[in-house]
Amino acid sequence: MSFLRIENPATGEPLAELPADDATSVAAKAARARAAQSGWAARPLAERAACLQRFRDAVASQIEPLATVLTSEVGKPIRQSRNELNGLLPRLDFFLAQVGPSTATETVFAEGGMTERIGHEPLGVVANISAWNYPWFVGGNVFVPALLTGNAVLYKPSEFATLTGLQIARLLHEAGVPRDVFVPLVGAGDVGAALLAQQVDGVFFTGSHATGTRIAAAVGPRLVKLQLELGGKDPVYVCEDADVGTAAAGLADGAMYNTGQSCCSVERIYVHARLHGAFVEAFLAEVRGFTLGDPMDEGTYIGPLTRRAQLDVLSAQVADARKKGGALRLGGKRLERPGNWFEPTVFTGVDHSMELMREESFGPIIGIQEVSGDAEALALMNDTRYGLTAGVFTPDEARAKGILARVNAGSVYWNCCDRVSPRLPWSGRGDSGVGLTLSSYGIQTFTRPRAWHLRGAPVP
Ligand code: NAD
């Protein structure tokens, strides 16, 4: 038997060693999920919803210990771990309130003895392969609506967030979801690959573009539903009429929250030439005000990176930007101490020849580029393979909407950034992925339609 070793990213010390799954155990779990799914789907929605309601209440009553587990394994500052758990609750409330209306059978035609109806049925057994950066959010966006709509879920948490994944499983099982209906798998990419080899009816993946394309290649020939929520290189444009203080504070938070490890982190900033100098000074002051330190400390805003390998990515982006003439204004190097630490880093004088402005950084590092006006800003915002989010800061609503309507991104922000709402669909374009979660569409996506053609007396 092999083991998954879990480390504290703040110290490098071992946290746990867990027995990992292998191809044989994954196949056995998939078979059990297949056998259990129809019974779960046959239960009335109210029964499934009652389980998820109990899960919600259990999370709400255990925020502190769950936040501590999350911080210990991913290094997320403790206040931000609490924020994630507290933020999960309204998402659960949304799904619980909306699953009925979103999946009710619709009568779309009834005339002359002919009735047409659309039914919504579960996909069956779905694979949920998840990321570590917001395990409660990105996992919950999948397994909550999937379970509510009658699917069985084979859940592969990231190897960097497995303790949290097992807490999720424990709470769901205690809340009444059968063990064979929500099934956690322990392990790294090889266990994810073993899961994809099973007969599943849908694959819902959150993670990097590199892994997403591998998964697409593996799953494509099987013709099962595939959703990929991938990375981003999200831009924000600050117009010359924006309020400097508000924009700087909002964007510093958008770039550095969760130590820059959000899929919708601000990754590129463009500032109108007339505001550039003032904005950069205000932005630097905001970032200097962030406390870097032990993620268990209440005052910490910037913690360690979760993955050690990302330190090399950030160092390479810094070296590349410096070589090509970028001005390093703050930070720029890893901290020589145990754990995965990188200084908050700000560049100005950057351009799109630099990796910093082209490749996902996923860390506390940002480039600020001066632009001559809206046309140049729009062209640069769209000069990317990704398309997750984009934002504009200006008091002028018409100007913001005019720009945002022409940006190729699934979510757009006026005077805000790094924001996700359960009521709105979350989708990426281009290399940011295919499919969506959240909103009523993000419930229906776990169902398949059945078209009913009914000749006879109108069905009441
Ligand atoms: P990752 O691609 O390294 O891993 C994601 C998951 O895939 C893990 O569970 C991993 O074990 C598994 N995996 C790895 N190789 C596999 C294989 N060959 N077959 C099957 N599964 C495999 O990503 P990560 O580091 O966990 O997450 C960070 C990335 O996720 C960033 O790029 C971020 O932008 C993205 N992300 C996107 C969203 C979104 O909503 N668009 C949300 C969160 C994170």
XYZ file of C-alpha atoms and ligand atoms in Angstrom:
504
model
C 0.000 0.000 0.000
C 1.256 3.490 -0.790
C 0.858 6.531 1.426
C 0.120 10.192 0.810
C 2.416 12.392 2.862
C 0.982 15.757 3.857
C 3.203 18.681 4.872
C 2.556 21.990 6.549
C 3.533 24.517 3.849
C 4.365 27.129 6.474
C 7.051 24.997 8.090
C 7.766 22.065 5.802
C 7.007 19.732 8.711
C 5.006 16.547 8.165
C 1.350 16.766 9.151
C -0.018 13.356 8.301
C 0.525 10.222 6.272
C -2.620 8.713 4.818
C -3.167 5.369 3.094
C -3.677 6.222 -0.572
C -6.011 4.670 -3.102
C -4.753 2.645 -6.025
C -6.291 1.425 -9.268
C -7.930 -1.558 -7.539
C -9.530 0.402 -4.704
C -10.664 3.134 -7.109
C -12.412 0.534 -9.286
C -14.094 -0.986 -6.212
C -15.297 2.429 -5.021
C -16.599 3.283 -8.480
C -18.550 0.007 -8.587
C -20.105 0.738 -5.190
C -21.060 4.245 -6.272
C -22.656 2.841 -9.433
C -24.709 0.398 -7.381
C -25.824 3.060 -4.889
C -26.696 5.876 -7.291
C -30.168 4.821 -8.401
C -31.371 4.450 -4.813
C -30.162 7.959 -3.996
C -31.803 9.378 -7.107
C -35.064 7.617 -6.251
C -35.338 9.411 -2.928
C -37.553 12.495 -2.923
C -35.629 15.725 -3.427
C -36.727 16.855 0.038
C -34.809 13.935 1.590
C -31.618 14.682 -0.317
C -32.002 18.373 0.527
C -32.447 17.534 4.218
C -29.061 15.777 4.166
C -27.386 18.789 2.572
C -29.153 21.104 5.026
C -27.692 19.068 7.916
C -24.292 19.272 6.237
C -24.658 23.054 6.024
C -25.574 23.299 9.701
C -22.664 21.070 10.694
C -20.203 23.253 8.742
C -21.685 26.364 10.374
C -21.190 24.901 13.832
C -17.588 23.794 13.195
C -16.030 26.775 11.410
C -13.105 27.045 13.800
C -11.781 23.457 13.721
C -12.408 23.184 9.972
C -10.582 26.477 9.345
C -7.655 25.219 11.421
C -7.376 22.040 9.337
C -7.506 24.069 6.126
C -4.841 26.524 7.276
C -2.558 23.763 8.504
C -2.485 21.953 5.171
C -2.704 24.737 2.555
C -1.210 27.645 4.548
C -4.224 29.915 3.974
C -4.203 32.679 6.615
C -6.654 31.665 9.314
C -9.021 34.608 8.819
C -9.232 33.754 5.119
C -9.926 30.105 5.957
C -12.818 31.256 8.122
C -13.983 33.515 5.286
C -14.059 30.556 2.915
C -16.142 28.466 5.301
C -18.502 31.321 6.123
C -18.776 32.082 2.406
C -19.781 28.495 1.738
C -22.974 28.871 3.758
C -24.820 31.279 1.426
C -23.755 29.090 -1.504
C -25.339 26.105 0.194
C -28.448 28.181 0.928
C -28.610 29.175 -2.737
C -28.372 25.583 -3.958
C -30.918 24.380 -1.413
C -33.395 27.087 -2.422
C -32.835 26.780 -6.166
C -32.551 23.067 -6.815
C -36.340 22.593 -6.837
C -37.186 25.420 -9.244
C -34.164 24.649 -11.453
C -34.993 20.966 -11.936
C -38.792 20.919 -11.858
C -40.363 19.283 -14.896
C -41.512 21.986 -17.328
C -44.559 21.760 -19.532
C -43.578 23.727 -22.614
C -46.544 22.873 -24.864
C -50.073 21.536 -24.315
C -52.517 21.737 -27.200
C -54.944 19.465 -29.051
C -54.198 16.439 -26.903
C -50.423 16.835 -27.262
C -48.273 17.689 -24.281
C -44.522 18.356 -24.358
C -42.447 18.328 -21.216
C -38.806 18.691 -20.236
C -37.624 16.507 -17.373
C -34.272 16.818 -15.588
C -32.553 13.594 -14.553
C -29.223 13.039 -12.813
C -26.190 12.261 -14.952
C -25.457 9.198 -12.790
C -21.996 8.762 -11.266
C -19.783 11.813 -11.568
C -16.063 12.294 -10.991
C -15.189 15.465 -9.079
C -11.450 16.121 -9.362
C -10.660 19.191 -7.334
C -8.054 21.857 -6.581
C -6.520 22.908 -3.252
C -6.782 26.696 -3.350
C -10.443 26.909 -2.226
C -11.340 23.288 -1.517
C -14.665 24.096 0.161
C -15.742 26.479 -2.592
C -14.601 24.695 -5.726
C -15.492 21.281 -4.350
C -18.848 22.485 -3.060
C -19.724 24.060 -6.401
C -19.698 20.521 -7.788
C -20.603 17.985 -5.120
C -23.459 19.980 -3.564
C -25.595 20.412 -6.703
C -24.477 16.989 -7.968
C -25.756 15.291 -4.810
C -28.916 17.388 -4.650
C -29.832 16.392 -8.191
C -29.400 12.666 -7.451
C -25.883 11.873 -8.628
C -23.296 9.761 -6.835
C -19.969 11.569 -6.512
C -16.471 10.122 -6.640
C -14.545 12.981 -5.075
C -10.784 13.307 -5.551
C -9.593 16.244 -3.470
C -6.236 17.720 -4.302
C -3.327 15.923 -2.681
C -2.605 19.308 -1.047
C -6.070 19.563 0.546
C -6.848 15.964 1.427
C -7.396 16.486 5.156
C -10.095 19.007 4.240
C -11.480 16.594 1.648
C -11.825 13.942 4.319
C -13.558 16.426 6.642
C -16.022 17.148 3.837
C -16.682 13.424 3.453
C -17.101 12.928 7.203
C -19.625 15.758 7.489
C -21.617 14.609 4.455
C -21.782 11.040 5.773
C -22.772 12.221 9.254
C -25.476 14.335 7.596
C -26.980 11.226 6.024
C -25.418 11.038 2.550
C -24.664 7.321 2.089
C -20.988 6.362 2.080
C -21.282 4.874 -1.392
C -23.010 8.003 -2.753
C -20.249 10.414 -1.763
C -16.941 8.609 -1.984
C -13.589 10.315 -1.324
C -10.437 9.085 -3.042
C -7.034 9.745 -1.516
C -3.982 10.361 -3.642
C -2.263 12.470 -6.269
C -2.583 12.668 -10.057
C -2.233 8.917 -10.533
C -5.391 8.367 -8.466
C -7.175 11.046 -10.520
C -6.083 9.202 -13.668
C -7.332 5.876 -12.221
C -10.679 7.532 -11.548
C -10.943 8.654 -15.169
C -10.491 5.057 -16.262
C -13.798 4.135 -14.555
C -17.212 4.160 -16.185
C -18.395 7.569 -15.014
C -21.162 9.692 -16.541
C -19.538 13.080 -16.035
C -16.130 14.535 -15.216
C -15.973 17.835 -13.360
C -12.438 19.094 -12.998
C -11.019 22.181 -11.306
C -7.309 22.758 -11.665
C -4.543 23.849 -13.973
C -4.701 24.184 -17.738
C -1.918 21.606 -18.111
C -3.844 18.924 -16.206
C -7.141 19.992 -17.772
C -5.897 19.307 -21.281
C -4.563 15.897 -20.190
C -7.956 15.075 -18.738
C -9.730 16.269 -21.878
C -7.516 13.984 -23.974
C -8.242 11.018 -21.693
C -11.993 11.578 -21.423
C -12.782 12.912 -24.908
C -13.103 9.572 -26.751
C -15.483 8.276 -24.066
C -18.092 10.923 -24.952
C -19.078 11.696 -21.369
C -19.924 15.122 -20.101
C -16.746 17.066 -19.304
C -16.342 20.364 -17.479
C -12.986 22.041 -16.972
C -12.545 25.022 -14.666
C -8.985 26.106 -15.289
C -6.596 28.952 -14.643
C -6.617 32.586 -15.604
C -4.486 35.671 -16.230
C -7.152 38.092 -15.146
C -6.704 41.757 -16.126
C -8.047 44.952 -14.586
C -7.908 48.391 -16.217
C -7.827 51.513 -14.032
C -9.073 54.570 -15.932
C -7.738 58.075 -15.314
C -10.977 59.128 -13.590
C -10.952 56.271 -11.036
C -10.618 56.985 -7.343
C -6.970 56.101 -6.686
C -7.395 54.983 -3.090
C -10.369 52.742 -3.792
C -8.782 51.194 -6.868
C -5.416 50.606 -5.173
C -6.980 49.018 -2.094
C -9.339 46.839 -4.140
C -6.677 45.659 -6.550
C -3.992 45.041 -3.933
C -6.491 42.777 -2.166
C -7.541 41.207 -5.488
C -3.931 40.419 -6.356
C -2.669 39.262 -2.957
C -5.654 37.661 -1.159
C -5.081 33.963 -0.505
C -1.429 34.779 -1.199
C -2.354 35.348 -4.839
C -3.579 31.782 -5.251
C -7.109 32.372 -6.526
C -8.244 31.367 -9.986
C -9.713 34.884 -10.292
C -6.805 36.730 -8.650
C -5.951 39.985 -10.344
C -2.911 38.942 -12.399
C -2.385 41.998 -14.658
C -3.067 45.670 -13.997
C -3.260 48.333 -16.702
C -3.366 51.961 -15.590
C -4.099 55.041 -17.671
C -0.937 57.136 -18.054
C -2.538 60.127 -16.294
C -3.099 58.096 -13.106
C -0.185 55.685 -13.320
C 2.267 57.400 -10.937
C -0.300 58.064 -8.217
C -1.807 54.604 -8.553
C 1.553 52.837 -8.254
C 2.427 54.737 -5.070
C -0.964 53.975 -3.510
C -0.763 50.331 -4.591
C 2.726 49.893 -3.106
C 1.550 51.450 0.163
C -1.336 48.971 0.320
C 0.897 45.963 -0.312
C 3.496 47.173 2.204
C 0.672 47.245 4.733
C -0.003 43.511 4.379
C 1.393 41.365 7.190
C 3.283 38.277 6.048
C 3.680 35.589 8.661
C 2.446 32.494 10.430
C -0.904 31.672 8.791
C -2.293 30.687 12.195
C -1.806 34.284 13.461
C -4.918 36.455 13.428
C -3.024 39.405 11.923
C -1.528 37.519 8.970
C -2.688 38.469 5.494
C -0.006 36.769 3.375
C 0.985 33.181 4.154
C 3.188 30.604 2.469
C 2.520 29.224 -0.987
C 0.738 25.900 -0.804
C 2.949 24.183 -3.392
C 6.711 24.336 -3.168
C 7.129 24.002 -6.932
C 5.431 27.375 -7.445
C 8.418 29.144 -5.851
C 10.441 28.267 -8.960
C 7.691 29.557 -11.263
C 7.627 32.903 -9.449
C 11.430 33.184 -9.346
C 11.563 32.508 -13.093
C 8.910 35.176 -13.776
C 10.880 37.696 -11.709
C 14.146 36.890 -13.510
C 12.466 37.088 -16.922
C 10.793 40.430 -16.147
C 14.048 41.929 -14.855
C 16.005 40.698 -17.863
C 13.494 42.330 -20.203
C 13.608 45.707 -18.446
C 10.786 45.513 -15.889
C 11.222 47.662 -12.758
C 11.082 45.632 -9.543
C 9.376 47.913 -7.032
C 8.834 45.525 -4.135
C 9.889 42.031 -3.063
C 11.135 39.696 -5.759
C 12.541 36.704 -3.942
C 11.738 33.674 -1.837
C 12.331 33.881 1.893
C 15.118 31.695 3.214
C 13.214 29.895 5.932
C 11.518 26.526 6.226
C 8.262 26.340 4.255
C 7.246 27.868 0.924
C 7.602 31.615 1.315
C 7.754 34.307 -1.359
C 7.771 38.060 -0.790
C 4.848 40.093 -2.089
C 6.239 41.381 -5.373
C 5.309 44.356 -7.552
C 6.692 45.235 -10.978
C 6.116 48.322 -13.088
C 7.491 48.992 -16.585
C 6.252 45.602 -17.751
C 4.983 44.520 -21.172
C 3.578 41.459 -22.892
C 6.975 40.084 -23.866
C 7.292 39.037 -20.208
C 6.007 35.777 -18.736
C 4.732 37.786 -15.786
C 2.122 39.334 -18.093
C 1.333 36.175 -20.066
C 1.468 33.074 -17.825
C -0.582 32.420 -14.699
C 1.564 33.371 -11.678
C -0.612 31.973 -8.878
C 1.338 33.776 -6.185
C 1.798 37.187 -4.517
C 3.252 38.885 -7.582
C 1.800 41.454 -9.977
C 2.808 43.575 -12.964
C 1.428 47.091 -13.503
C 1.551 48.389 -17.081
C 0.935 51.972 -18.187
C -1.510 52.440 -21.089
C -2.432 55.419 -23.261
C -6.204 54.902 -23.150
C -9.164 52.567 -23.518
C -8.227 51.134 -26.916
C -4.775 50.051 -25.825
C -6.126 48.720 -22.502
C -8.783 46.652 -24.273
C -6.285 45.216 -26.755
C -3.927 44.216 -23.931
C -6.690 42.742 -21.784
C -7.672 40.512 -24.698
C -4.068 39.593 -25.523
C -4.235 36.306 -23.612
C -5.129 32.642 -24.091
C -7.224 32.805 -20.932
C -10.676 34.277 -20.309
C -11.902 33.878 -16.740
C -12.537 37.409 -15.378
C -11.723 41.037 -16.203
C -12.447 44.367 -14.535
C -12.565 48.111 -15.105
C -12.323 50.831 -12.452
C -13.975 54.136 -13.401
C -16.976 56.103 -12.129
C -18.294 56.123 -15.732
C -20.704 53.178 -16.008
C -21.232 53.482 -19.757
C -17.494 53.540 -20.395
C -16.922 50.497 -18.167
C -19.736 48.519 -19.759
C -18.541 49.455 -23.247
C -15.096 48.061 -22.507
C -16.246 45.011 -20.551
C -18.701 43.954 -23.256
C -15.738 43.558 -25.611
C -13.472 41.636 -23.215
C -13.357 37.895 -23.825
C -14.049 36.698 -20.267
C -16.762 34.695 -18.520
C -17.152 37.179 -15.640
C -16.663 40.948 -15.791
C -16.416 43.449 -12.949
C -17.136 47.158 -12.739
C -15.327 48.748 -9.751
C -14.720 45.362 -8.128
C -12.637 42.250 -8.723
C -11.836 38.739 -7.428
C -15.512 38.112 -6.705
C -17.735 35.042 -7.118
C -21.510 34.936 -6.603
C -23.624 31.785 -6.255
C -26.347 33.529 -8.270
C -24.153 34.046 -11.345
C -22.644 31.422 -13.657
C -18.914 30.856 -13.194
C -17.351 30.013 -16.525
C -14.078 30.393 -18.336
C -13.372 31.020 -22.005
C -10.397 29.869 -24.071
C -7.751 28.197 -21.917
C -9.765 29.013 -18.774
C -11.971 26.048 -19.569
C -15.339 24.785 -20.701
C -18.646 24.442 -18.872
C -19.762 26.262 -15.748
C -20.736 26.009 -12.116
C -23.025 28.129 -9.901
C -26.332 29.829 -10.757
C -29.341 27.805 -11.898
C -27.258 26.683 -14.919
C -24.722 25.266 -12.453
C -27.474 23.071 -10.994
C -28.882 21.924 -14.327
C -25.392 21.035 -15.521
C -25.519 17.971 -13.238
C -28.656 16.771 -14.989
C -29.534 15.592 -18.464
C -32.817 16.471 -20.070
C -35.542 14.051 -21.030
C -37.920 15.243 -23.728
C -41.460 13.934 -23.145
C -43.851 13.788 -26.137
C -47.224 12.819 -24.642
C -50.245 12.246 -26.860
C -53.508 11.822 -25.000
C -55.462 13.804 -22.503
C -53.444 16.789 -21.216
C -51.419 15.675 -18.221
C -52.246 17.861 -15.222
P -3.657 20.672 -10.693
O -4.029 20.664 -12.142
O -2.228 20.489 -10.341
O -4.459 19.545 -9.889
C -5.871 19.511 -9.851
C -6.342 18.107 -9.540
O -6.048 17.257 -10.649
C -5.690 17.489 -8.313
O -6.674 16.809 -7.572
C -4.693 16.506 -8.936
O -4.361 15.430 -8.099
C -5.452 16.048 -10.153
N -4.627 15.470 -11.246
C -3.345 15.749 -11.571
N -2.987 15.042 -12.671
C -4.058 14.300 -13.050
C -4.308 13.376 -14.105
N -3.380 13.061 -15.023
N -5.545 12.826 -14.196
C -6.519 13.138 -13.314
N -6.324 14.000 -12.281
C -5.112 14.585 -12.150
O -4.223 22.060 -10.122
P -4.074 22.677 -8.668
O -2.649 23.092 -8.450
O -4.702 21.780 -7.678
O -4.995 23.977 -8.760
C -4.516 25.225 -9.185
C -5.083 25.563 -10.549
O -6.503 25.468 -10.500
C -4.780 26.977 -10.979
O -4.429 26.988 -12.332
C -6.117 27.695 -10.768
O -6.285 28.842 -11.570
C -7.079 26.625 -11.088
N -8.391 26.884 -10.494
C -9.433 27.252 -11.315
C -10.681 27.542 -10.782
C -11.824 27.963 -11.661
O -12.933 28.026 -11.151
N -11.627 28.258 -12.928
C -10.870 27.458 -9.402
C -9.795 27.078 -8.592
C -8.556 26.788 -9.162
